[in-house]
């Protein structure tokens, strides 16, 4: 922790990078934990920035011991960054919800700088707590670097908890690295495969960004081609068939039961659509259910009708949503509307299953020629 109180209850903060003289003074005095009132000691070593720790290890509900060097430094960096222009409290306690955000800006934004993995349930609970108090939850990712695979980035279920959404950037995640004192903004996050995302990436030094951060319009993400997409769609099917219990799962079961073959499904099933980040299941799964349960019989269904069908599949456990606690919008009907735009534009032949692999290849070539630009351009925010 970076704050403590003295015998008269005055708060002392270490976020302002105290010098040796100041540290000497602090060492000579007695300080206490603001939460449990037990004595704390100053720790100022080579690895971690100066911080307080409980004198005796005991269960303090409010301040857990063992904050990493990265978390301490990051929190202190962010504090100084915001303090130059805004009123900000370090490690302030919100008694109504028994939560202590890393930073509380003007009583209306809680900043959580999260370096270690946190169970999703706890992430959700804290986020909900802030919302109850009409405090905006702003989570900044501080964990290990996001891994790159070719032109794409791997975002795990944990990473996805940090996704925010804004109409001009699409889904985005902000990371901060205290070693380089630099933010990385990943925006336009668009899955190309489960856990693999196309993203527009910008590195922004702490010193060149003002609080609250206003980002420039992002450069478009590394675009991918529709033929690449179709290859990955086929690879996903193969992986399900060979490496998982996919065949016994509800998707393959329903595909075969309806006398279809997974590799010969209509080309309109399994397309990339704007807002699809909302849904964790592969597009081929939810778009198949949509076709099977609705569009095959009701060509002109509305987005609300489509959303109702998918909601039923979610309740059954056949389709899963991503857990995106920070995104209050977009919602399911918006994803469906996006899909229906493509559905309406695609020719009748693309809504029919193919009979042979040869026929499918021919149709695919024509489909890519006619719709690639239309589909990919709709993905960019
Ligand atoms: Zn304590």
Coordinates of C-alpha atoms and ligand atoms in Angstrom, one line a residue:
X1 CA 0.0 0.0 0.0
X2 CA 1.1 3.6 -0.7
X3 CA -0.8 5.3 2.1
X4 CA -0.8 5.1 5.9
X5 CA -1.9 7.3 8.8
X6 CA 0.1 8.8 11.6
X7 CA -0.8 9.0 15.3
X8 CA -3.1 12.0 14.8
X9 CA -4.9 10.3 11.9
X10 CA -3.2 12.4 9.1
X11 CA -2.8 10.5 5.9
X12 CA 0.7 10.2 4.4
X13 CA 1.1 9.1 0.8
X14 CA 4.2 7.7 -0.9
X15 CA 3.0 8.3 -4.4
X16 CA 4.9 11.5 -4.8
X17 CA 8.3 9.7 -5.0
X18 CA 9.7 10.8 -1.6
X19 CA 13.4 11.6 -1.4
X20 CA 15.9 10.1 1.1
X21 CA 15.3 12.9 3.6
X22 CA 11.6 12.4 3.6
X23 CA 12.0 8.6 3.8
X24 CA 14.3 9.1 6.9
X25 CA 11.6 11.2 8.6
X26 CA 8.9 8.5 7.8
X27 CA 11.2 5.8 9.2
X28 CA 11.6 7.7 12.4
X29 CA 7.8 8.0 13.0
X30 CA 5.0 5.5 13.7
X31 CA 2.4 4.8 11.1
X32 CA -0.8 2.7 11.0
X33 CA -2.9 0.9 8.4
X34 CA -5.8 3.2 7.5
X35 CA -8.1 0.2 7.4
X36 CA -7.3 -2.1 10.4
X37 CA -5.3 0.4 12.4
X38 CA -2.4 -2.0 13.0
X39 CA 1.1 -0.6 12.8
X40 CA 2.8 -0.6 9.4
X41 CA 6.5 -0.2 8.4
X42 CA 8.1 1.6 5.6
X43 CA 9.7 -0.7 3.0
X44 CA 12.2 1.0 0.6
X45 CA 14.3 -1.5 -1.1
X46 CA 15.9 -1.9 -4.6
X47 CA 13.1 -3.8 -6.3
X48 CA 9.8 -2.1 -5.2
X49 CA 9.1 1.6 -4.9
X50 CA 8.8 2.7 -1.3
X51 CA 5.6 1.4 0.3
X52 CA 4.0 0.5 3.6
X53 CA 3.5 -3.1 4.8
X54 CA 1.8 -4.4 8.0
X55 CA 4.4 -4.9 10.7
X56 CA 3.0 -8.3 11.5
X57 CA 1.4 -10.4 8.9
X58 CA -2.3 -10.8 9.8
X59 CA -5.5 -10.9 7.9
X60 CA -6.2 -7.3 6.9
X61 CA -9.4 -7.3 4.8
X62 CA -8.7 -4.0 3.1
X63 CA -5.0 -4.2 2.2
X64 CA -3.6 -7.5 1.1
X65 CA 0.1 -7.9 1.4
X66 CA 2.3 -8.8 -1.5
X67 CA 1.5 -6.2 -4.0
X68 CA 3.9 -6.6 -6.8
X69 CA 6.5 -4.1 -7.7
X70 CA 4.7 -3.6 -11.0
X71 CA 1.4 -2.8 -9.3
X72 CA 2.9 -0.4 -6.8
X73 CA 4.9 1.5 -9.5
X74 CA 1.9 1.5 -11.9
X75 CA -0.5 2.8 -9.3
X76 CA 1.9 5.5 -8.2
X77 CA 2.6 6.5 -11.9
X78 CA -1.1 6.8 -12.6
X79 CA -1.7 8.8 -9.4
X80 CA 0.8 11.4 -10.4
X81 CA -0.5 11.4 -14.0
X82 CA -4.0 12.3 -12.9
X83 CA -3.1 14.5 -10.0
X84 CA -1.5 17.1 -12.2
X85 CA -5.0 18.1 -13.5
X86 CA -7.6 16.4 -11.3
X87 CA -8.5 15.7 -7.7
X88 CA -7.6 12.1 -7.1
X89 CA -7.5 9.9 -4.0
X90 CA -5.1 7.0 -3.6
X91 CA -6.5 3.8 -2.2
X92 CA -9.6 5.5 -1.0
X93 CA -12.1 3.4 0.9
X94 CA -15.8 3.3 -0.2
X95 CA -17.5 2.0 2.9
X96 CA -21.0 1.5 1.3
X97 CA -19.6 -1.2 -0.9
X98 CA -16.5 -2.1 1.2
X99 CA -14.2 -1.6 -1.8
X100 CA -10.9 0.2 -2.1
X101 CA -10.1 1.2 -5.8
X102 CA -6.5 1.9 -6.6
X103 CA -7.5 5.5 -7.5
X104 CA -10.7 7.4 -7.1
X105 CA -10.9 10.4 -9.4
X106 CA -13.3 13.2 -8.3
X107 CA -15.5 10.7 -6.5
X108 CA -16.9 9.6 -9.9
X109 CA -14.3 7.3 -11.6
X110 CA -12.7 4.3 -9.9
X111 CA -9.5 3.2 -11.5
X112 CA -8.4 -0.4 -11.0
X113 CA -4.9 -1.1 -12.2
X114 CA -5.0 -4.9 -12.3
X115 CA -1.7 -6.8 -12.8
X116 CA -2.6 -10.3 -11.5
X117 CA -5.3 -12.6 -12.7
X118 CA -8.5 -12.1 -10.8
X119 CA -11.5 -14.5 -10.8
X120 CA -14.2 -13.2 -13.2
X121 CA -16.8 -13.3 -10.4
X122 CA -14.7 -10.9 -8.3
X123 CA -14.1 -8.6 -11.4
X124 CA -17.9 -8.5 -11.9
X125 CA -18.7 -7.9 -8.3
X126 CA -16.3 -5.0 -8.0
X127 CA -17.5 -3.5 -11.2
X128 CA -21.2 -3.8 -10.1
X129 CA -20.2 -2.2 -6.7
X130 CA -18.9 0.9 -8.4
X131 CA -21.9 1.2 -10.7
X132 CA -24.2 1.0 -7.6
X133 CA -22.4 4.0 -6.2
X134 CA -22.7 5.8 -9.6
X135 CA -18.9 5.6 -9.9
X136 CA -17.6 4.8 -13.4
X137 CA -15.4 1.6 -13.3
X138 CA -12.3 2.1 -15.4
X139 CA -10.1 -1.0 -15.4
X140 CA -6.6 -0.8 -16.8
X141 CA -4.7 -4.0 -17.7
X142 CA -1.3 -4.3 -16.1
X143 CA -0.5 -8.0 -16.6
X144 CA 2.0 -9.7 -18.9
X145 CA 2.2 -8.3 -22.5
X146 CA -0.6 -9.4 -24.8
X147 CA 0.9 -12.1 -27.0
X148 CA 1.1 -11.6 -30.7
X149 CA 0.5 -14.3 -33.3
X150 CA 1.3 -13.1 -36.8
X151 CA -0.7 -10.0 -37.3
X152 CA -3.2 -10.9 -34.5
X153 CA -3.3 -10.8 -30.7
X154 CA -4.3 -13.4 -28.2
X155 CA -6.9 -12.2 -25.7
X156 CA -7.9 -14.8 -23.1
X157 CA -11.2 -14.8 -21.2
X158 CA -9.5 -12.8 -18.4
X159 CA -8.2 -10.2 -20.9
X160 CA -11.7 -9.8 -22.3
X161 CA -13.1 -8.7 -18.9
X162 CA -11.1 -5.5 -19.5
X163 CA -12.9 -4.7 -22.9
X164 CA -14.6 -1.4 -23.0
X165 CA -16.8 -0.3 -25.9
X166 CA -17.2 3.0 -27.6
X167 CA -18.9 3.7 -30.9
X168 CA -15.9 5.3 -32.5
X169 CA -13.3 2.6 -31.4
X170 CA -15.4 -0.5 -31.2
X171 CA -14.2 -2.8 -28.4
X172 CA -11.0 -1.6 -26.8
X173 CA -8.6 -2.4 -24.0
X174 CA -6.1 -0.1 -22.3
X175 CA -2.9 -1.6 -20.9
X176 CA -0.2 0.3 -18.9
X177 CA 3.4 -0.8 -18.5
X178 CA 5.2 0.9 -15.6
X179 CA 8.6 -0.2 -16.8
X180 CA 8.3 1.8 -20.0
X181 CA 5.8 4.3 -18.5
X182 CA 3.6 3.8 -21.6
X183 CA 0.0 2.9 -22.4
X184 CA -1.0 0.5 -25.1
X185 CA -4.4 1.0 -26.6
X186 CA -5.9 -2.0 -28.4
X187 CA -9.0 -0.9 -30.3
X188 CA -11.3 -2.2 -33.0
X189 CA -10.9 -5.6 -31.3
X190 CA -12.4 -8.2 -33.7
X191 CA -12.1 -11.9 -33.2
X192 CA -10.7 -13.9 -36.2
X193 CA -10.7 -17.1 -34.2
X194 CA -11.7 -17.8 -30.6
X195 CA -9.1 -16.0 -28.4
X196 CA -7.3 -14.5 -31.5
X197 CA -8.2 -10.9 -32.3
X198 CA -7.4 -8.3 -35.0
X199 CA -6.7 -5.0 -33.4
X200 CA -5.5 -1.5 -34.1
X201 CA -2.6 -0.9 -31.6
X202 CA -1.2 2.4 -30.4
X203 CA 1.6 3.0 -27.9
X204 CA 1.1 6.2 -26.0
X205 CA 3.8 7.4 -23.5
X206 CA 2.2 8.5 -20.1
X207 CA 3.7 11.9 -20.5
X208 CA 2.0 12.6 -23.8
X209 CA -1.5 11.7 -22.7
X210 CA -3.9 13.9 -20.6
X211 CA -6.4 12.6 -18.2
X212 CA -9.2 11.7 -19.0
X213 CA -7.6 10.0 -22.0
X214 CA -8.9 11.2 -25.3
X215 CA -7.5 8.9 -28.0
X216 CA -7.1 9.9 -31.6
X217 CA -9.1 8.0 -34.1
X218 CA -7.4 4.6 -34.4
X219 CA -5.8 3.5 -37.6
X220 CA -7.8 0.5 -38.9
X221 CA -6.7 -2.9 -37.7
X222 CA -4.6 -5.2 -39.8
X223 CA -7.3 -6.2 -42.2
X224 CA -7.9 -9.8 -43.0
X225 CA -9.3 -11.3 -46.1
X226 CA -12.5 -13.2 -46.4
X227 CA -10.6 -16.1 -47.9
X228 CA -8.4 -16.2 -44.8
X229 CA -11.6 -16.1 -42.7
X230 CA -13.1 -19.0 -44.6
X231 CA -9.8 -21.0 -44.1
X232 CA -10.0 -20.4 -40.3
X233 CA -13.7 -21.3 -40.3
X234 CA -12.9 -24.6 -41.9
X235 CA -9.9 -25.1 -39.5
X236 CA -12.2 -24.5 -36.5
X237 CA -14.6 -27.2 -37.8
X238 CA -11.7 -29.6 -38.3
X239 CA -10.4 -28.9 -34.8
X240 CA -13.7 -29.5 -33.2
X241 CA -14.0 -32.8 -35.1
X242 CA -10.6 -34.1 -34.4
X243 CA -9.4 -32.7 -31.1
X244 CA -12.4 -32.0 -28.9
X245 CA -15.6 -33.7 -28.0
X246 CA -17.3 -31.3 -30.5
X247 CA -19.1 -34.1 -32.3
X248 CA -21.1 -35.1 -29.3
X249 CA -21.9 -31.4 -28.5
X250 CA -25.1 -29.7 -29.4
X251 CA -23.8 -27.9 -32.5
X252 CA -22.7 -31.0 -34.5
X253 CA -25.6 -33.0 -33.2
X254 CA -28.1 -30.4 -34.5
X255 CA -26.2 -30.1 -37.8
X256 CA -26.3 -33.8 -38.5
X257 CA -29.8 -34.2 -37.2
X258 CA -31.0 -31.6 -39.7
X259 CA -29.3 -33.7 -42.4
X260 CA -26.6 -31.2 -43.0
X261 CA -22.8 -31.6 -43.2
X262 CA -20.7 -29.1 -41.2
X263 CA -18.4 -28.4 -44.1
X264 CA -21.2 -27.9 -46.6
X265 CA -23.3 -25.4 -44.7
X266 CA -24.5 -22.3 -46.6
X267 CA -21.7 -19.7 -47.0
X268 CA -23.9 -17.3 -45.2
X269 CA -23.4 -19.2 -42.0
X270 CA -20.2 -18.4 -40.1
X271 CA -19.4 -14.9 -41.4
X272 CA -17.6 -12.2 -39.4
X273 CA -20.0 -9.4 -38.3
X274 CA -19.6 -6.2 -36.4
X275 CA -20.2 -6.6 -32.7
X276 CA -19.6 -10.3 -32.8
X277 CA -17.1 -9.9 -29.9
X278 CA -20.2 -10.0 -27.8
X279 CA -20.7 -13.7 -28.5
X280 CA -18.1 -16.2 -27.3
X281 CA -19.3 -19.1 -29.5
X282 CA -17.9 -19.3 -33.0
X283 CA -20.0 -17.4 -35.6
X284 CA -20.7 -20.6 -37.4
X285 CA -22.4 -21.9 -34.3
X286 CA -24.8 -19.1 -33.6
X287 CA -25.4 -18.3 -37.2
X288 CA -26.3 -21.9 -37.8
X289 CA -28.8 -21.9 -35.0
X290 CA -30.3 -18.7 -36.3
X291 CA -30.7 -20.3 -39.7
X292 CA -31.9 -23.6 -38.3
X293 CA -34.4 -22.1 -35.8
X294 CA -35.6 -19.1 -37.8
X295 CA -34.2 -17.8 -41.1
X296 CA -34.7 -21.1 -43.0
X297 CA -38.5 -20.6 -42.5
X298 CA -38.8 -16.9 -42.0
X299 CA -36.6 -15.1 -44.5
X300 CA -37.5 -11.6 -43.4
X301 CA -37.2 -12.0 -39.6
X302 CA -36.4 -8.9 -37.5
X303 CA -33.4 -8.4 -35.3
X304 CA -35.6 -8.8 -32.2
X305 CA -36.9 -12.1 -33.5
X306 CA -33.3 -13.2 -34.2
X307 CA -32.2 -12.1 -30.8
X308 CA -35.0 -14.0 -29.1
X309 CA -33.9 -17.2 -30.9
X310 CA -30.3 -16.8 -29.8
X311 CA -31.4 -16.0 -26.2
X312 CA -33.2 -19.3 -26.2
X313 CA -30.1 -21.1 -27.4
X314 CA -28.1 -19.2 -24.7
X315 CA -30.5 -20.4 -22.0
X316 CA -30.1 -24.0 -23.3
X317 CA -26.3 -23.6 -23.1
X318 CA -25.8 -24.0 -26.9
X319 CA -24.5 -20.5 -27.4
X320 CA -22.3 -18.6 -24.9
X321 CA -21.7 -14.9 -24.6
X322 CA -18.4 -13.3 -23.7
X323 CA -18.3 -11.9 -20.2
X324 CA -17.8 -8.2 -20.9
X325 CA -18.8 -6.5 -17.6
X326 CA -17.5 -3.0 -18.7
X327 CA -19.6 -3.0 -21.9
X328 CA -23.2 -1.9 -21.3
X329 CA -23.7 -1.8 -25.1
X330 CA -24.0 -3.0 -27.8
X331 CA -26.6 -5.6 -27.1
X332 CA -27.7 -8.8 -28.8
X333 CA -30.3 -7.3 -31.3
X334 CA -27.5 -5.0 -32.6
X335 CA -25.4 -8.0 -33.5
X336 CA -28.4 -9.6 -35.1
X337 CA -29.2 -6.5 -37.1
X338 CA -25.6 -6.5 -38.4
X339 CA -25.9 -10.1 -39.4
X340 CA -29.3 -9.6 -41.1
X341 CA -27.9 -6.8 -43.2
X342 CA -25.4 -9.3 -44.7
X343 CA -28.1 -12.0 -44.8
X344 CA -30.4 -9.8 -46.8
X345 CA -27.6 -8.8 -49.2
X346 CA -26.4 -12.3 -49.9
X347 CA -28.0 -14.1 -52.9
X348 CA -30.4 -17.0 -52.4
X349 CA -27.7 -19.5 -53.5
X350 CA -25.6 -18.5 -50.5
X351 CA -28.4 -19.4 -48.1
X352 CA -28.6 -22.9 -49.4
X353 CA -26.3 -25.8 -48.3
X354 CA -23.8 -26.9 -50.9
X355 CA -24.1 -30.5 -52.3
X356 CA -20.4 -31.1 -52.9
X357 CA -17.0 -29.7 -51.9
X358 CA -16.4 -28.7 -55.5
X359 CA -19.7 -26.8 -55.7
X360 CA -18.8 -25.1 -52.4
X361 CA -15.4 -24.0 -53.7
X362 CA -16.9 -22.4 -56.7
X363 CA -19.6 -20.6 -54.7
X364 CA -16.9 -19.5 -52.2
X365 CA -14.9 -17.9 -55.0
X366 CA -17.9 -16.0 -56.2
X367 CA -19.0 -15.1 -52.7
X368 CA -15.6 -13.6 -51.9
X369 CA -15.5 -11.6 -55.2
X370 CA -19.0 -10.2 -54.6
X371 CA -19.1 -9.6 -50.8
X372 CA -15.6 -9.3 -49.4
X373 CA -15.3 -5.5 -49.4
X374 CA -18.9 -5.1 -48.1
X375 CA -18.4 -7.6 -45.2
X376 CA -14.9 -6.5 -44.1
X377 CA -15.6 -2.8 -44.4
X378 CA -18.6 -3.2 -42.0
X379 CA -16.3 -4.6 -39.4
X380 CA -14.3 -1.4 -39.1
X381 CA -15.5 1.2 -36.6
Ligands
LIG1 ZN1 -4.5 -3.3 7.6

